[in-house]
Amino acid sequence: MANKLRRIALAVGAVVLVGGIGYTGLVQYGLHKRYPQTVRIEEGAGLKDQIARGEYIARLSDCTACHTKDGGQPFAGGYKLETPFGAILSSNITSDKETGIGGWTQEQFDRAVRHGVGSYGNLYAAMPYNAYAKLTDQDLTDLWAYIRTIPAVSNKVVENQLPFPFNQRWILAGWNLLFFKDQVFQENTQVSPEVNRGAYLVEGAGHCASCHTAKNLLGGDSSAYLQGGTLQGWFAPDLTPNPHTGLGHWSREDIVNYLRAGTNSKTASSGPMTEAIENSTQYMSESDLHAIAQYLHSLPASQSTIPAAIDSQQNAMLVGKKIYESQCNACHLSDGSGVRNMIPSLAGNAQVNSADASSLLNVVLNGSQGPFTHANPTAAGMPAFAWKLSDSNIADVMTYIRNRWGNAAQHVSSEQVEKARQSTHASEWLGADKN
Ligand code: HEC
Ligand code: HEC
Ligand code: HEC
């Protein structure tokens, strides 16, 4: 018996040892893999055009969003990304030799941006290298031509402040094995060049899936591609042509206008999408915006079952109606239709019909300044109601707008409102009984 146990222990030990050696080999292979560059930085007259093309790729990819801290120098890093595993700070990618990437070669830049290996080893996927992996050799080189012209800013960023074991970068090689497809964009010969261009922009530079695709427990993309995802107190809705919770009723023009101006005849953006529009999509060319719209329309619609609308005689609906009529009517109108290009229509609104009410709660509690873009220079705002309405009143008005005018979605509870109040650091209800 003792012999048998010893043999089992030895076998397990051997498996762990061989597995450990194999894994170490995998990590080392990933860190030292070479990426020979086929496209080069241009010399002479062509360089100016190349830098301009690179600047456009940087816009499409929204590098500024994460690499510029609020009030900080452009691309000098230090922006904090909250993830379920802890906060991650973005790197300084200016041409400073000490604290930025000034001494880097094109191959090093490629290794970080398309393959996820940076100064300290494997990068966290908070840097969307899993999307940028799709960039063509030409686009990557153009991007590098631009990034290396960014003036040096000395700013030392804390490299890693995650708790153990998440601060161990070698673990990320395993994550890559599970979730990272290290492959340049492959054209689909079955669809038009325009749809291919849209797919390239959405899957690659635009990294839309990093917010609009739900994540699994390990932070990898779930298989419900672009069918909605939750992030930092917001919900990024379904972008497939689902008629209830997705873009089923949006025309191509609606999508183009939204990405260019932040508003369209149906809605206005808020939160992280407003930032993506202000920093990135408003600068996209007309043809690129149309390509994205074509591609989103070509996706298979997600298959969610529409819940039955909650009965208008239920208590939450009756109270919700009263609150709506006294607080919301003036702007969103009694038929929920809003004001075109200014105040969102709540009727038939995909976000309002989504199972996840995070964005709705966020906007109603904290208010929201509408998108400020070239095409929409005078944004309307939504006032905050956190101080004015109790958790139960907010829950009821949410339930009401989600089940009126043809809408149908889950009931919102006071507990959900209370949680959202805490997680979004909303102010307290001033009528609260402090005893
Ligand atoms: C969604 C946020 C986000 C976006 C968008 C983003 N980055 Fe990053 N990037 C990060 C974070 C966070 C890190 C640090 C990750 C880490 O420490 O593992 C990083 C790291 C890097 C690094 C590695 C630096 C080093 O010294 O190791 C480079 C290079 C880089 N990013 C370039 C870019 C470029 C170029 C773009 C646009 C094409 C871009 N990033 C867009 C979040 C982002
Ligand atoms: C940083 C996260 C983030 C990124 C990146 C992002 N989105 Fe969004 N998006 C959101 C959030 C959050 C909302 C909800 C905003 C709201 O309710 O006003 C949203 C809303 C939208 C909507 C409106 C949907 C509706 O029914 O109201 C469209 C269309 C959209 N995004 C398209 C895109 C496309 C295309 C890309 C890539 C080019 C993209 N988004 C990238 C977070 C993101
Ligand atoms: C002063 C006018 C005004 C009032 C009053 C108002 N809203 Fe809004 N609401 C807006 C504007 C403008 C936006 C768009 C904000 C943005 O783009 O960020 C908005 C956005 C919203 C959204 C987000 C829609 C989406 O597609 O993401 C919801 C939900 C909402 N309001 C519900 C309400 C409710 C419920 C009330 C009453 C408790 C209310 N609003 C009162 C002007 C108003």
Coordinates of C-alpha atoms and ligand atoms in Angstrom, one line a residue:
M1 CA 0.0 0.0 0.0
A2 CA 2.7 2.4 1.0
N3 CA 4.6 1.5 -2.1
K4 CA 1.6 2.2 -4.3
L5 CA 1.0 5.6 -2.6
R6 CA 4.7 6.4 -3.2
R7 CA 4.4 5.5 -6.8
I8 CA 1.3 7.7 -7.3
A9 CA 3.1 10.5 -5.5
L10 CA 6.1 10.1 -7.8
A11 CA 3.9 10.1 -10.9
V12 CA 2.1 13.2 -9.8
G13 CA 5.4 14.8 -9.0
A14 CA 6.7 13.9 -12.4
V15 CA 3.6 15.4 -14.1
V16 CA 3.9 18.6 -12.1
L17 CA 7.7 18.8 -12.9
V18 CA 7.3 18.1 -16.6
G19 CA 4.3 20.5 -16.7
G20 CA 6.3 23.2 -14.9
I21 CA 9.3 22.8 -17.3
G22 CA 6.9 22.9 -20.2
Y23 CA 5.2 26.0 -18.9
T24 CA 8.4 27.8 -18.2
G25 CA 9.5 26.9 -21.7
L26 CA 6.3 28.4 -23.1
V27 CA 6.8 31.6 -21.1
Q28 CA 10.4 31.9 -22.2
Y29 CA 9.5 31.2 -25.8
G30 CA 6.8 33.9 -25.8
L31 CA 9.1 36.4 -24.2
H32 CA 12.0 35.8 -26.7
K33 CA 10.2 35.1 -29.9
R34 CA 11.4 37.3 -32.8
Y35 CA 9.1 39.3 -35.0
P36 CA 11.1 40.2 -38.1
Q37 CA 9.7 43.4 -39.7
T38 CA 8.8 43.3 -43.4
V39 CA 7.5 46.9 -43.8
R40 CA 9.9 49.7 -42.9
I41 CA 9.6 53.3 -41.9
E42 CA 9.8 55.4 -45.0
E43 CA 12.6 57.8 -45.7
G44 CA 12.5 61.2 -47.3
A45 CA 9.2 62.7 -48.7
G46 CA 7.1 59.6 -48.0
L47 CA 7.6 59.9 -44.2
K48 CA 5.3 62.8 -43.7
D49 CA 2.4 60.9 -45.3
Q50 CA 3.3 57.8 -43.3
I51 CA 3.2 59.8 -40.0
A52 CA -0.2 61.2 -41.0
R53 CA -1.5 57.7 -41.7
G54 CA -0.1 56.6 -38.4
E55 CA -1.9 59.4 -36.6
Y56 CA -5.1 58.2 -38.1
I57 CA -4.5 54.6 -36.9
A58 CA -3.8 56.0 -33.4
R59 CA -7.2 57.7 -33.6
L60 CA -9.0 54.6 -34.7
S61 CA -7.3 52.6 -32.0
D62 CA -7.9 55.3 -29.3
C63 CA -4.4 55.0 -27.8
T64 CA -4.9 58.3 -26.0
A65 CA -7.9 57.1 -24.1
C66 CA -5.8 54.9 -21.8
H67 CA -2.3 56.4 -22.2
T68 CA -3.2 59.9 -21.2
K69 CA -4.2 60.6 -17.6
D70 CA -6.8 63.2 -16.9
G71 CA -5.0 66.5 -16.9
G72 CA -1.7 64.7 -17.8
Q73 CA 0.6 65.0 -20.8
P74 CA -0.5 63.2 -23.9
F75 CA 0.7 59.5 -24.0
A76 CA 2.7 59.9 -20.8
G77 CA 0.7 57.1 -19.1
G78 CA -0.5 56.7 -15.5
Y79 CA -4.2 56.3 -16.4
K80 CA -5.8 53.9 -14.0
L81 CA -7.9 51.0 -15.4
E82 CA -10.1 49.3 -12.8
T83 CA -10.4 45.6 -13.5
P84 CA -12.0 42.8 -11.5
F85 CA -8.5 41.8 -10.4
G86 CA -7.4 45.2 -9.3
A87 CA -6.2 48.5 -10.8
I88 CA -3.7 48.6 -13.7
L89 CA -1.8 51.7 -14.7
S90 CA -1.1 52.4 -18.4
S91 CA 2.5 52.8 -19.5
N92 CA 4.3 56.0 -20.7
I93 CA 4.6 55.6 -24.5
T94 CA 6.2 58.9 -25.3
S95 CA 9.7 59.0 -26.7
D96 CA 11.3 59.5 -23.3
K97 CA 14.3 57.1 -23.1
E98 CA 14.2 56.6 -19.4
T99 CA 10.5 56.3 -18.5
G100 CA 8.9 55.9 -22.0
I101 CA 9.6 53.8 -25.1
G102 CA 12.2 56.2 -26.6
G103 CA 14.9 53.6 -27.0
W104 CA 12.6 51.0 -28.6
T105 CA 13.0 49.4 -32.1
Q106 CA 10.0 48.8 -34.3
E107 CA 10.2 45.1 -33.5
Q108 CA 9.9 45.9 -29.7
F109 CA 6.9 48.1 -30.5
D110 CA 5.3 45.3 -32.5
R111 CA 6.0 42.8 -29.8
A112 CA 4.0 45.0 -27.3
V113 CA 1.2 46.2 -29.5
R114 CA 0.4 43.1 -31.5
H115 CA 1.8 40.3 -29.3
G116 CA 1.4 41.5 -25.7
V117 CA 5.0 41.5 -24.5
G118 CA 6.3 44.8 -23.0
S119 CA 9.2 46.2 -20.9
Y120 CA 8.4 43.9 -17.9
G121 CA 7.3 40.8 -19.7
N122 CA 3.7 39.7 -20.7
L123 CA 1.3 42.6 -20.7
Y124 CA -2.1 42.5 -19.1
A125 CA -5.0 42.4 -21.5
A126 CA -6.2 45.7 -20.2
M127 CA -3.9 46.8 -23.0
P128 CA -6.0 45.5 -26.0
Y129 CA -3.2 43.7 -27.8
N130 CA -5.7 40.9 -28.4
A131 CA -7.5 43.3 -30.8
Y132 CA -4.5 45.1 -32.1
A133 CA -3.0 41.7 -33.1
K134 CA -5.3 42.1 -36.1
L135 CA -3.5 45.2 -37.4
T136 CA -1.7 44.7 -40.8
D137 CA 2.1 45.0 -41.0
Q138 CA 1.6 48.3 -42.9
D139 CA -0.8 49.8 -40.3
L140 CA 1.5 48.7 -37.5
T141 CA 4.5 50.4 -39.2
D142 CA 2.6 53.6 -39.9
L143 CA 1.5 53.7 -36.3
W144 CA 5.1 53.3 -35.1
A145 CA 6.2 56.1 -37.5
Y146 CA 3.7 58.4 -35.7
I147 CA 4.1 57.2 -32.1
R148 CA 7.9 57.7 -32.2
T149 CA 7.3 61.4 -33.0
I150 CA 5.5 62.0 -29.7
P151 CA 7.6 64.4 -27.7
A152 CA 9.4 62.9 -24.7
V153 CA 7.7 63.4 -21.3
S154 CA 9.4 62.1 -18.2
N155 CA 6.8 60.3 -16.1
K156 CA 7.7 57.1 -14.2
V157 CA 4.6 54.9 -13.9
V158 CA 4.2 52.4 -11.1
E159 CA 4.7 49.2 -13.1
N160 CA 2.4 46.8 -11.3
Q161 CA 0.2 47.3 -8.2
L162 CA -2.0 44.3 -8.5
P163 CA -2.3 41.9 -5.5
F164 CA -0.6 38.5 -5.5
P165 CA -1.0 36.3 -7.5
F166 CA -2.3 38.6 -10.2
N167 CA 1.0 40.6 -10.1
Q168 CA 2.8 37.6 -11.5
R169 CA 3.2 38.3 -15.2
W170 CA 4.3 34.8 -16.1
I171 CA 0.8 33.6 -15.4
L172 CA -0.4 35.7 -18.4
A173 CA 1.3 33.2 -20.8
G174 CA -1.4 30.7 -19.7
W175 CA -4.1 33.3 -20.2
N176 CA -2.7 33.9 -23.8
L177 CA -2.8 30.2 -24.4
L178 CA -6.5 30.1 -23.5
F179 CA -7.8 33.4 -25.0
F180 CA -5.3 35.1 -27.3
K181 CA -5.4 34.5 -31.0
D182 CA -2.1 36.0 -32.3
Q183 CA -3.1 36.5 -35.9
V184 CA -3.3 39.4 -38.3
F185 CA -6.8 40.1 -39.7
Q186 CA -7.9 37.5 -42.3
E187 CA -10.2 38.7 -45.0
N188 CA -13.5 36.8 -45.5
T189 CA -13.8 36.1 -49.2
Q190 CA -17.6 35.5 -48.9
V191 CA -18.4 39.2 -48.0
S192 CA -17.8 42.6 -49.7
P193 CA -14.6 44.6 -49.2
E194 CA -16.6 47.1 -47.3
V195 CA -17.8 44.5 -44.8
N196 CA -14.2 43.3 -44.5
R197 CA -13.0 46.8 -43.8
G198 CA -15.8 47.2 -41.1
A199 CA -14.7 43.9 -39.5
Y200 CA -11.1 45.0 -39.6
L201 CA -12.0 48.2 -37.8
V202 CA -14.3 46.7 -35.2
E203 CA -12.2 43.6 -34.3
G204 CA -8.9 45.3 -34.7
A205 CA -8.1 49.0 -34.1
G206 CA -11.6 49.9 -32.7
H207 CA -11.4 47.1 -30.1
C208 CA -15.1 47.4 -29.7
A209 CA -15.3 43.8 -28.2
S210 CA -13.3 44.9 -25.2
C211 CA -16.4 46.6 -23.9
H212 CA -19.3 45.2 -26.0
T213 CA -18.5 41.4 -25.4
A214 CA -19.2 39.9 -22.0
K215 CA -16.1 38.5 -20.2
N216 CA -15.7 35.1 -18.6
L217 CA -14.4 34.6 -15.0
L218 CA -10.8 34.8 -16.1
G219 CA -11.4 38.0 -18.0
G220 CA -11.3 36.4 -21.5
D221 CA -14.0 37.1 -24.1
S222 CA -17.1 35.0 -23.9
S223 CA -18.5 33.5 -27.1
A224 CA -21.4 36.0 -27.1
Y225 CA -19.5 38.2 -29.5
L226 CA -20.6 41.9 -29.3
Q227 CA -23.8 40.9 -27.5
G228 CA -23.2 43.3 -24.6
G229 CA -20.7 43.6 -21.7
T230 CA -20.5 45.2 -18.3
L231 CA -17.6 47.4 -17.4
Q232 CA -16.8 49.8 -14.5
G233 CA -20.4 50.5 -13.6
W234 CA -21.7 50.7 -17.2
F235 CA -23.3 48.3 -19.6
A236 CA -22.2 48.4 -23.3
P237 CA -25.2 47.1 -25.2
D238 CA -25.7 44.4 -27.8
L239 CA -24.4 45.6 -31.2
T240 CA -26.0 42.8 -33.2
P241 CA -29.2 43.4 -35.1
N242 CA -31.4 42.1 -32.2
P243 CA -34.6 44.2 -32.5
H244 CA -35.2 44.5 -28.8
T245 CA -31.8 44.8 -27.1
G246 CA -29.6 45.5 -30.1
L247 CA -29.3 47.7 -33.2
G248 CA -32.2 45.9 -35.0
H249 CA -34.1 49.2 -35.6
W250 CA -31.0 51.3 -36.3
S251 CA -30.5 52.3 -40.0
R252 CA -26.9 52.5 -41.3
E253 CA -27.2 56.3 -41.0
D254 CA -28.2 56.0 -37.4
I255 CA -25.0 54.1 -36.6
V256 CA -22.9 56.5 -38.7
N257 CA -24.4 59.6 -37.0
Y258 CA -24.0 58.1 -33.5
L259 CA -20.3 57.3 -34.0
R260 CA -19.6 60.7 -35.6
A261 CA -21.7 63.0 -33.4
G262 CA -22.6 61.0 -30.3
T263 CA -26.3 61.6 -31.0
N264 CA -28.8 60.5 -33.6
S265 CA -32.5 60.4 -34.1
K266 CA -32.8 57.8 -31.4
T267 CA -30.4 58.4 -28.6
A268 CA -27.3 60.2 -27.2
S269 CA -24.2 58.5 -25.9
S270 CA -23.0 58.6 -22.3
G271 CA -20.1 57.4 -20.1
P272 CA -17.2 55.4 -21.7
M273 CA -18.9 55.5 -25.1
T274 CA -18.9 59.3 -25.1
E275 CA -15.2 59.1 -24.4
A276 CA -14.7 56.6 -27.3
I277 CA -16.7 58.9 -29.6
E278 CA -15.0 62.1 -28.5
N279 CA -11.4 60.7 -28.8
S280 CA -11.8 58.2 -31.6
T281 CA -14.9 57.5 -33.7
Q282 CA -15.7 61.2 -34.5
Y283 CA -12.4 61.3 -36.4
M284 CA -13.2 58.3 -38.6
S285 CA -13.6 58.9 -42.3
E286 CA -17.1 58.7 -43.8
S287 CA -16.3 55.5 -45.6
D288 CA -14.9 53.9 -42.5
L289 CA -18.0 54.7 -40.5
H290 CA -20.2 53.3 -43.2
A291 CA -18.0 50.1 -43.3
I292 CA -18.5 49.7 -39.5
A293 CA -22.3 50.1 -40.0
Q294 CA -22.4 47.6 -42.8
Y295 CA -20.4 45.1 -40.8
L296 CA -22.6 45.4 -37.6
H297 CA -25.7 44.9 -39.8
S298 CA -24.1 41.8 -41.3
L299 CA -23.7 40.1 -37.8
P300 CA -26.2 37.3 -36.8
A301 CA -28.7 38.8 -34.3
S302 CA -28.3 37.6 -30.7
Q303 CA -31.0 35.2 -29.5
S304 CA -32.3 36.7 -26.3
T305 CA -35.8 35.9 -25.1
I306 CA -37.9 39.0 -24.6
P307 CA -39.5 39.0 -21.1
A308 CA -43.3 39.8 -20.8
A309 CA -43.8 43.5 -20.0
I310 CA -44.6 44.1 -16.3
D311 CA -48.3 44.9 -15.7
S312 CA -49.1 48.6 -15.6
Q313 CA -51.2 48.1 -12.5
Q314 CA -48.4 46.8 -10.4
N315 CA -47.3 49.0 -7.5
A316 CA -43.8 49.8 -8.9
M317 CA -45.4 50.8 -12.3
L318 CA -47.9 53.1 -10.6
V319 CA -45.4 54.8 -8.4
G320 CA -42.9 54.9 -11.3
K321 CA -45.4 56.6 -13.5
K322 CA -45.9 59.4 -10.9
I323 CA -42.2 60.0 -10.6
Y324 CA -41.8 60.0 -14.4
E325 CA -44.5 62.5 -14.8
S326 CA -43.1 64.9 -12.2
Q327 CA -39.3 64.4 -12.9
C328 CA -38.7 63.2 -16.4
N329 CA -41.6 64.2 -18.7
A330 CA -40.3 67.7 -19.4
C331 CA -37.4 66.3 -21.3
H332 CA -38.1 62.7 -22.3
L333 CA -41.8 63.5 -23.1
S334 CA -44.9 61.6 -22.0
D335 CA -44.7 59.1 -24.9
G336 CA -41.0 58.5 -24.1
S337 CA -39.9 59.8 -27.5
G338 CA -37.4 62.4 -26.4
V339 CA -36.0 65.1 -28.7
R340 CA -34.1 64.1 -31.9
N341 CA -30.4 64.4 -31.7
M342 CA -30.5 65.8 -28.2
I343 CA -32.6 63.8 -25.6
P344 CA -32.7 60.0 -25.9
S345 CA -36.0 58.4 -26.8
L346 CA -36.7 55.9 -24.0
A347 CA -39.3 54.1 -26.1
G348 CA -37.8 51.2 -28.1
N349 CA -34.4 52.1 -26.7
A350 CA -32.0 49.0 -26.7
Q351 CA -30.2 50.2 -23.6
V352 CA -33.4 50.6 -21.7
N353 CA -34.6 47.1 -22.7
S354 CA -31.3 45.4 -21.7
A355 CA -31.3 42.9 -18.9
D356 CA -28.4 44.7 -17.3
A357 CA -29.5 48.1 -16.0
S358 CA -26.1 49.4 -14.9
S359 CA -25.8 52.3 -17.5
L360 CA -29.4 53.4 -16.8
L361 CA -28.8 53.5 -13.1
N362 CA -25.5 55.3 -13.6
V363 CA -27.0 58.0 -15.7
V364 CA -30.1 58.6 -13.5
L365 CA -28.0 58.6 -10.3
N366 CA -25.1 60.7 -11.5
G367 CA -26.5 62.6 -14.4
S368 CA -24.6 62.8 -17.7
Q369 CA -23.1 65.4 -19.9
G370 CA -23.9 64.6 -23.4
P371 CA -21.3 64.0 -26.1
F372 CA -19.2 67.0 -27.2
T373 CA -18.1 66.6 -30.8
H374 CA -17.4 68.6 -34.0
A375 CA -20.8 67.5 -35.2
N376 CA -22.6 68.2 -31.9
P377 CA -20.9 71.2 -30.3
T378 CA -23.8 72.0 -27.9
A379 CA -24.4 68.8 -25.9
A380 CA -27.6 68.6 -23.7
G381 CA -27.2 67.2 -20.2
M382 CA -29.1 64.9 -18.0
P383 CA -29.4 66.1 -14.4
A384 CA -28.4 63.8 -11.4
F385 CA -31.2 62.4 -9.3
A386 CA -29.2 60.7 -6.6
W387 CA -29.7 63.5 -4.1
K388 CA -33.4 64.0 -5.1
L389 CA -34.9 60.5 -5.2
S390 CA -34.8 57.6 -2.8
D391 CA -33.6 54.1 -3.8
S392 CA -37.1 52.8 -4.0
N393 CA -38.3 55.8 -6.1
I394 CA -35.4 55.4 -8.6
A395 CA -36.1 51.6 -8.8
D396 CA -39.7 52.3 -9.6
V397 CA -39.1 54.9 -12.3
M398 CA -36.5 52.5 -13.8
T399 CA -39.0 49.6 -13.8
Y400 CA -41.6 52.0 -15.3
I401 CA -39.5 53.2 -18.3
R402 CA -38.4 49.6 -18.9
N403 CA -42.0 48.4 -19.3
R404 CA -43.8 51.3 -20.9
W405 CA -44.3 52.3 -24.6
G406 CA -43.6 48.8 -25.9
N407 CA -40.5 48.3 -23.8
A408 CA -40.1 45.1 -21.8
A409 CA -37.3 44.3 -19.3
Q410 CA -36.6 43.0 -15.8
H411 CA -37.9 44.8 -12.7
V412 CA -35.2 47.0 -11.0
S413 CA -35.0 46.6 -7.2
S414 CA -34.1 49.1 -4.4
E415 CA -31.1 46.8 -3.6
Q416 CA -29.7 47.3 -7.1
V417 CA -30.0 51.0 -6.8
E418 CA -28.3 51.0 -3.4
K419 CA -25.4 48.9 -4.9
A420 CA -25.1 51.2 -7.9
R421 CA -25.1 54.3 -5.6
Q422 CA -22.1 52.8 -3.8
S423 CA -20.2 51.4 -6.7
T424 CA -20.5 54.6 -8.8
H425 CA -19.8 56.9 -5.7
A426 CA -23.1 58.7 -6.3
S427 CA -24.3 61.2 -3.7
E428 CA -26.7 60.3 -0.9
W429 CA -30.4 60.9 -1.0
L430 CA -30.9 64.2 0.9
G431 CA -34.3 63.0 2.2
A432 CA -32.8 59.9 3.9
D433 CA -33.7 59.4 7.5
K434 CA -30.3 59.7 9.2
N435 CA -31.4 58.0 12.5
Ligands
HEC1 C1 -8.0 50.2 -23.1 C2 -6.8 50.8 -22.7 C3 -5.6 50.9 -23.6 C4 -5.6 51.3 -24.9 C5 -6.8 51.7 -25.8 C6 -4.2 51.2 -25.4 N1 -3.4 50.8 -24.3 FE1 -1.4 50.5 -24.4 N2 -1.4 49.8 -22.5 C7 -2.5 49.9 -21.7 C8 -2.1 49.4 -20.3 C9 -3.0 49.3 -19.1 C10 -0.7 49.1 -20.4 C11 0.2 48.5 -19.3 C12 -0.1 47.0 -19.3 C13 0.7 46.3 -18.3 O1 1.4 46.9 -17.4 O2 0.8 45.1 -18.5 C14 -0.3 49.4 -21.8 C15 0.9 49.1 -22.3 C16 1.4 49.5 -23.6 C17 2.7 49.4 -24.1 C18 3.9 48.7 -23.4 C19 4.8 49.7 -22.8 C20 5.9 49.0 -22.0 O3 6.8 49.8 -21.6 O4 5.8 47.8 -21.7 C21 2.7 49.9 -25.4 C22 3.9 50.1 -26.3 C23 1.4 50.4 -25.6 N3 0.6 50.2 -24.5 C24 1.0 51.1 -26.8 C25 -0.3 51.4 -27.1 C26 -0.7 51.9 -28.4 C27 0.3 52.2 -29.5 C28 -2.0 52.0 -28.4 C29 -3.0 52.3 -29.5 C30 -2.8 51.6 -30.7 C31 -2.5 51.6 -27.1 N4 -1.4 51.2 -26.3 C32 -3.8 51.5 -26.6 C33 -3.8 50.3 -22.0 C34 -4.2 50.6 -23.2
HEC2 C1 -14.5 51.8 -23.5 C2 -15.7 50.9 -23.7 C3 -16.3 51.0 -25.1 C4 -15.7 50.9 -26.3 C5 -14.2 50.6 -26.6 C6 -16.7 50.9 -27.3 N1 -17.9 51.1 -26.7 FE1 -19.7 51.4 -27.7 N2 -20.6 51.7 -25.9 C7 -20.0 51.6 -24.6 C8 -21.0 51.9 -23.6 C9 -20.8 51.9 -22.1 C10 -22.2 52.2 -24.3 C11 -23.6 52.6 -23.7 C12 -23.6 54.1 -23.7 C13 -25.0 54.7 -23.4 O1 -25.9 54.0 -22.9 O2 -25.2 55.9 -23.6 C14 -21.9 52.0 -25.7 C15 -22.9 52.3 -26.7 C16 -22.7 52.0 -28.1 C17 -23.7 52.2 -29.1 C18 -25.1 52.6 -28.9 C19 -26.0 51.4 -28.6 C20 -27.4 51.7 -28.1 O3 -28.2 50.8 -28.3 O4 -27.6 52.8 -27.6 C21 -23.1 51.8 -30.3 C22 -23.7 51.8 -31.7 C23 -21.7 51.5 -30.0 N3 -21.5 51.7 -28.6 C24 -20.8 51.1 -30.9 C25 -19.4 50.9 -30.7 C26 -18.4 50.6 -31.7 C27 -18.7 50.4 -33.2 C28 -17.2 50.5 -31.0 C29 -15.9 50.3 -31.6 C30 -15.5 51.2 -32.7 C31 -17.5 50.8 -29.6 N4 -18.8 51.0 -29.4 C32 -16.5 50.8 -28.7 C33 -18.7 51.3 -24.4 C34 -17.7 51.1 -25.4
HEC3 C1 -33.3 68.3 -18.3 C2 -33.7 67.3 -19.2 C3 -33.8 65.8 -18.6 C4 -34.5 65.4 -17.5 C5 -35.4 66.2 -16.6 C6 -34.3 63.9 -17.5 N1 -33.5 63.6 -18.5 FE1 -32.9 61.7 -18.9 N2 -31.6 62.4 -20.3 C7 -31.5 63.7 -20.8 C8 -30.4 63.8 -21.7 C9 -30.0 65.1 -22.4 C10 -29.8 62.5 -21.8 C11 -28.6 62.1 -22.7 C12 -27.4 62.3 -21.8 C13 -26.1 61.9 -22.5 O1 -26.1 61.9 -23.7 O2 -25.2 61.6 -21.8 C14 -30.6 61.7 -21.0 C15 -30.4 60.3 -20.8 C16 -31.2 59.4 -20.1 C17 -31.1 58.0 -20.1 C18 -30.0 57.2 -20.9 C19 -30.6 56.7 -22.2 C20 -29.6 55.9 -23.0 O3 -29.9 55.6 -24.1 O4 -28.5 55.6 -22.5 C21 -32.0 57.5 -19.3 C22 -32.3 56.0 -18.9 C23 -32.8 58.6 -18.8 N3 -32.2 59.8 -19.3 C24 -33.8 58.5 -17.9 C25 -34.4 59.6 -17.2 C26 -35.3 59.5 -16.1 C27 -35.8 58.2 -15.6 C28 -35.6 60.8 -15.7 C29 -36.4 61.3 -14.6 C30 -36.1 60.7 -13.3 C31 -34.8 61.7 -16.6 N4 -34.1 61.0 -17.5 C32 -34.9 63.1 -16.6 C33 -32.3 64.7 -20.3 C34 -33.1 64.7 -19.2

